[in-house]
Short mmCIF file of C-alpha atoms and ligand atoms in Angstrom, two decimals:
data_model
loop_
_atom_site.label_atom_id
_atom_site.label_comp_id
_atom_site.label_asym_id
_atom_site.label_seq_id
_atom_site.Cartn_x
_atom_site.Cartn_y
_atom_site.Cartn_z
CA GLY A 9 7.83 -244.84 -113.69
CA ARG A 10 8.04 -241.65 -111.52
CA ARG A 11 9.57 -238.67 -113.04
CA LEU A 12 13.23 -238.01 -111.87
CA VAL A 13 13.47 -234.77 -109.89
CA ILE A 14 16.84 -233.47 -108.73
CA ALA A 15 16.97 -230.61 -106.25
CA VAL A 16 20.06 -228.41 -106.25
CA ASP A 17 20.10 -225.84 -103.44
CA GLY A 18 22.62 -223.46 -101.90
CA PRO A 19 23.64 -219.71 -101.56
CA ALA A 20 24.19 -217.30 -104.28
CA ALA A 21 27.35 -217.88 -106.46
CA ALA A 22 28.22 -221.16 -104.99
CA GLY A 23 28.07 -222.98 -108.49
CA LYS A 24 24.50 -224.23 -108.38
CA GLY A 25 23.42 -222.88 -111.80
CA THR A 26 26.58 -224.26 -113.57
CA LEU A 27 26.20 -227.62 -112.01
CA ALA A 28 22.42 -227.84 -112.37
CA ARG A 29 22.49 -226.91 -116.13
CA ALA A 30 25.27 -229.37 -116.91
CA LEU A 31 23.62 -232.12 -114.90
CA ALA A 32 20.37 -231.57 -116.79
CA GLY A 33 22.21 -231.82 -120.06
CA CYS A 34 23.96 -235.02 -118.98
CA LEU A 35 20.84 -236.71 -117.83
CA GLY A 36 18.47 -235.41 -120.66
CA LEU A 37 16.20 -233.54 -118.12
CA PRO A 38 14.68 -230.19 -118.42
CA TYR A 39 16.31 -227.50 -116.29
CA LEU A 40 14.77 -224.58 -114.18
CA ASP A 41 16.72 -221.82 -112.50
CA THR A 42 14.07 -220.92 -109.89
CA GLY A 43 15.93 -217.80 -108.84
CA LEU A 44 14.71 -216.32 -112.18
CA LEU A 45 11.23 -216.59 -111.00
CA TYR A 46 11.91 -214.27 -108.03
CA ARG A 47 14.01 -212.14 -110.24
CA VAL A 48 11.03 -211.57 -112.68
CA VAL A 49 8.73 -210.60 -109.77
CA GLY A 50 11.40 -208.21 -108.42
CA ARG A 51 11.98 -206.78 -111.81
CA ARG A 52 8.32 -206.21 -112.34
CA MET A 53 7.86 -204.32 -109.11
CA LEU A 54 10.87 -202.03 -110.05
CA ASP A 55 9.39 -201.45 -113.50
CA ALA A 56 6.04 -200.57 -111.83
CA GLY A 57 7.86 -198.07 -109.65
CA LEU A 58 6.82 -200.06 -106.59
CA ASP A 59 8.95 -200.94 -103.42
CA PRO A 60 9.87 -204.58 -103.81
CA SER A 61 9.11 -205.06 -100.02
CA ALA A 62 5.37 -204.05 -100.80
CA ASP A 63 2.98 -206.90 -101.54
CA ALA A 64 4.29 -208.50 -104.89
CA SER A 65 1.71 -211.45 -104.90
CA GLY A 66 -0.20 -209.95 -107.87
CA GLU A 67 3.12 -209.88 -109.93
CA ALA A 68 3.85 -213.44 -108.92
CA ALA A 69 0.29 -214.72 -109.72
CA THR A 70 0.62 -213.43 -113.34
CA LEU A 71 4.15 -214.62 -114.11
CA ARG A 72 4.44 -216.31 -117.43
CA ALA A 73 7.12 -218.77 -118.71
CA GLU A 74 8.15 -216.20 -121.47
CA ASP A 75 9.09 -213.59 -118.70
CA LEU A 76 12.02 -215.94 -117.69
CA ALA A 77 13.81 -215.01 -121.05
CA ARG A 78 13.99 -211.30 -120.17
CA GLY A 79 17.51 -210.04 -120.37
CA ASP A 80 17.52 -207.63 -117.53
CA LEU A 81 17.33 -210.08 -114.54
CA ARG A 82 20.91 -210.07 -113.33
CA THR A 83 21.68 -206.65 -112.08
CA PRO A 84 22.56 -205.82 -108.44
CA GLU A 85 19.33 -203.86 -108.06
CA VAL A 86 17.35 -207.00 -109.25
CA ASP A 87 19.43 -209.16 -106.81
CA ARG A 88 17.99 -207.11 -103.93
CA ALA A 89 14.50 -206.92 -105.21
CA ALA A 90 14.28 -210.66 -105.74
CA SER A 91 15.50 -211.23 -102.12
CA ARG A 92 12.79 -208.73 -100.91
CA VAL A 93 9.82 -210.40 -102.75
CA ALA A 94 11.32 -213.83 -101.87
CA GLY A 95 10.65 -213.16 -98.25
CA GLN A 96 6.76 -212.81 -98.92
CA PRO A 97 4.81 -216.01 -98.08
CA ALA A 98 2.13 -215.09 -100.65
CA VAL A 99 4.73 -214.67 -103.41
CA ARG A 100 6.30 -218.04 -102.59
CA ALA A 101 2.86 -219.69 -102.58
CA ALA A 102 2.09 -218.21 -106.05
CA LEU A 103 5.36 -219.62 -107.41
CA LEU A 104 5.16 -223.01 -105.82
CA GLN A 105 2.58 -224.54 -108.38
CA PHE A 106 4.69 -223.35 -111.42
CA GLN A 107 7.74 -225.20 -109.98
CA ARG A 108 5.75 -228.31 -109.05
CA SER A 109 4.15 -228.50 -112.57
CA PHE A 110 7.47 -227.94 -114.23
CA GLY A 111 9.13 -230.80 -112.46
CA ALA A 112 6.15 -233.10 -112.61
CA ALA A 113 5.74 -232.95 -116.45
CA HIS A 114 8.88 -234.68 -117.48
CA GLY A 115 11.04 -234.71 -114.33
CA ALA A 116 13.69 -231.96 -114.00
CA VAL A 117 16.74 -230.55 -112.39
CA LEU A 118 15.88 -227.37 -110.40
CA ASP A 119 18.19 -225.10 -108.52
CA GLY A 120 17.25 -222.68 -105.81
CA ARG A 121 17.14 -222.19 -102.03
CA ASP A 122 14.18 -224.42 -100.97
CA ILE A 123 13.81 -227.02 -103.76
CA GLY A 124 14.65 -230.01 -101.43
CA THR A 125 12.94 -228.59 -98.29
CA VAL A 126 9.64 -227.12 -99.63
CA ILE A 127 9.08 -227.55 -103.44
CA PHE A 128 10.09 -231.14 -103.97
CA PRO A 129 10.60 -232.64 -100.47
CA ASP A 130 10.49 -236.18 -102.13
CA ALA A 131 13.18 -235.44 -104.70
CA ALA A 132 15.08 -238.48 -105.68
CA VAL A 133 18.32 -236.64 -105.32
CA LYS A 134 19.10 -233.55 -103.23
CA LEU A 135 22.40 -231.75 -103.52
CA PHE A 136 23.42 -228.72 -101.36
CA ILE A 137 26.24 -226.78 -102.85
CA SER A 138 28.42 -224.46 -100.94
CA ALA A 139 31.66 -222.41 -101.09
CA SER A 140 33.46 -219.91 -99.03
CA HIS A 141 32.46 -216.22 -99.26
CA ARG A 142 35.75 -215.36 -100.92
CA ALA A 143 35.43 -218.04 -103.70
CA ARG A 144 31.82 -217.03 -104.45
CA ALA A 145 32.77 -213.37 -104.57
CA GLU A 146 35.61 -214.03 -107.06
CA ARG A 147 33.41 -216.16 -109.29
CA ARG A 148 30.60 -213.59 -109.31
CA TRP A 149 33.08 -210.76 -109.96
CA LEU A 150 34.45 -212.66 -112.92
CA GLN A 151 31.02 -213.24 -114.43
CA LEU A 152 30.23 -209.61 -114.17
CA ASN A 153 33.67 -208.37 -115.34
CA ALA A 154 34.93 -210.99 -117.98
CA HIS A 155 35.61 -207.96 -120.32
CA ARG A 156 37.66 -205.80 -118.00
CA SER A 157 41.11 -206.01 -116.40
CA PRO A 158 41.29 -203.36 -113.71
CA ALA A 159 44.40 -202.83 -111.54
CA ASP A 160 44.86 -205.15 -108.67
CA GLY A 161 43.74 -202.65 -106.07
CA GLU A 162 40.62 -201.77 -107.92
CA ARG A 163 39.87 -205.44 -108.48
CA GLU A 164 40.32 -206.36 -104.84
CA ALA A 165 37.99 -203.42 -103.73
CA GLU A 166 35.29 -204.51 -106.22
CA ILE A 167 35.60 -208.26 -105.00
CA ALA A 168 35.31 -207.10 -101.55
CA ALA A 169 32.10 -205.11 -102.37
CA VAL A 170 30.59 -208.23 -104.08
CA GLU A 171 31.47 -210.31 -101.12
CA ALA A 172 29.61 -207.87 -98.73
CA GLU A 173 26.51 -208.02 -101.06
CA LEU A 174 26.59 -211.86 -101.06
CA VAL A 175 26.93 -211.97 -97.18
CA ALA A 176 23.94 -209.70 -96.83
CA ARG A 177 21.82 -211.56 -99.25
CA ASP A 178 22.88 -214.91 -97.46
CA ALA A 179 21.73 -213.28 -94.19
CA ALA A 180 18.35 -212.27 -95.62
CA ASP A 181 17.82 -215.65 -97.46
CA SER A 182 18.85 -217.74 -94.31
CA GLY A 183 17.21 -215.61 -91.74
CA ARG A 184 13.71 -215.14 -93.28
CA GLU A 185 10.64 -217.00 -91.63
CA VAL A 186 9.28 -218.55 -94.85
CA ALA A 187 11.33 -221.20 -96.63
CA PRO A 188 14.82 -220.10 -95.29
CA LEU A 189 17.90 -221.26 -97.16
CA ARG A 190 19.08 -224.50 -95.58
CA ALA A 191 20.00 -227.99 -96.49
CA ALA A 192 17.41 -230.63 -96.25
CA ASP A 193 18.27 -233.41 -93.77
CA ASP A 194 18.72 -235.82 -96.63
CA ALA A 195 20.75 -233.60 -98.91
CA VAL A 196 24.32 -234.50 -100.01
CA ARG A 197 26.72 -231.55 -99.59
CA ILE A 198 29.28 -230.58 -102.23
CA ASP A 199 31.84 -227.92 -101.28
CA THR A 200 33.07 -226.25 -104.47
CA ASP A 201 35.90 -224.18 -103.22
CA ARG A 202 38.67 -226.47 -104.49
CA LEU A 203 36.70 -228.09 -107.39
CA ASP A 204 36.34 -226.84 -110.94
CA ALA A 205 33.02 -227.16 -112.75
CA ASP A 206 33.87 -230.48 -114.34
CA ALA A 207 34.91 -232.03 -111.03
CA VAL A 208 31.62 -230.69 -109.32
CA LEU A 209 29.72 -232.35 -112.18
CA ALA A 210 31.59 -235.66 -111.89
CA GLU A 211 30.92 -235.74 -108.12
CA ALA A 212 27.30 -234.97 -108.60
CA LEU A 213 26.84 -237.69 -111.21
CA ARG A 214 28.45 -240.07 -108.80
CA ILE A 215 25.90 -239.24 -106.14
CA VAL A 216 22.99 -239.42 -108.70
CA ARG A 217 23.93 -242.93 -110.05
CA ALA A 218 24.28 -244.23 -106.55
CA ARG A 219 20.80 -243.21 -105.72
CA VAL A 220 18.72 -243.84 -108.84
O1 LIG B 162 19.45 -217.82 -107.34
P1 LIG B 162 19.38 -216.36 -107.40
O2 LIG B 162 20.56 -215.57 -106.82
O3 LIG B 162 19.13 -216.01 -108.89
O4 LIG B 162 18.05 -215.92 -106.64
C1 LIG B 162 17.71 -214.61 -106.49
C2 LIG B 162 16.95 -214.56 -105.01
O5 LIG B 162 15.77 -215.21 -105.20
C3 LIG B 162 17.65 -215.10 -103.95
O6 LIG B 162 18.52 -214.28 -103.20
C4 LIG B 162 16.46 -215.52 -102.98
O7 LIG B 162 16.02 -214.52 -102.15
C5 LIG B 162 15.46 -215.84 -103.97
N1 LIG B 162 15.17 -217.32 -104.23
C6 LIG B 162 14.53 -217.99 -103.33
N2 LIG B 162 14.17 -219.35 -103.47
C7 LIG B 162 14.54 -219.99 -104.60
C8 LIG B 162 15.42 -219.26 -105.51
C9 LIG B 162 15.71 -217.97 -105.27
O8 LIG B 162 14.07 -217.49 -102.32
N3 LIG B 162 14.22 -221.22 -104.78
#
């Protein structure tokens, strides 16, 4: 039969990655974090001393699967560079085939911004994951600072700074002309503010089982 493709879209730090990885594990499907593709391209631009707003299509065209295992892809500098290269139509076009081939091979769970709208408009299940700015900033701060316990005031200031970065990246990702972040018309929304990871997974599995 047809390969099962599940699209998981939403803004940064809403819980997409945690959900998509767990869902893939439960369903025995491969998992692709598509944000990593844009991160690799942004990282390579920085490594080459190039402005990430300059034409990055050459870096996108030569991306290899091994690059996704690089360890230096989750810094604030790469967050911004990824968002810059992601606004370039030629970069998105170069990465489209990689994503389609990945999903077509054995089925997959893919998470990103445009999986349900552009990459797999016929995905069997589309989930759109959202959460408040505050909840997303707290989670991202915890990921980056699991090893520290700063004073309350310092912690608050850092969370506020993370929140400002997330809001700026949302605005860039939602406002761009090519493949802006938005929910597909047939996506099912899950708001993760009041749900822990297990509850989000249970809800997603319920939605998947009702559809496939
Ligand atoms: O999901 P993540 O935060 O790793 O994505 C990094 C950046 O890559 C996003 O801010 C966005 O600009 C871009 N991206 C995208 N389309 C995707 C996945 C990520 O434009 N499918």
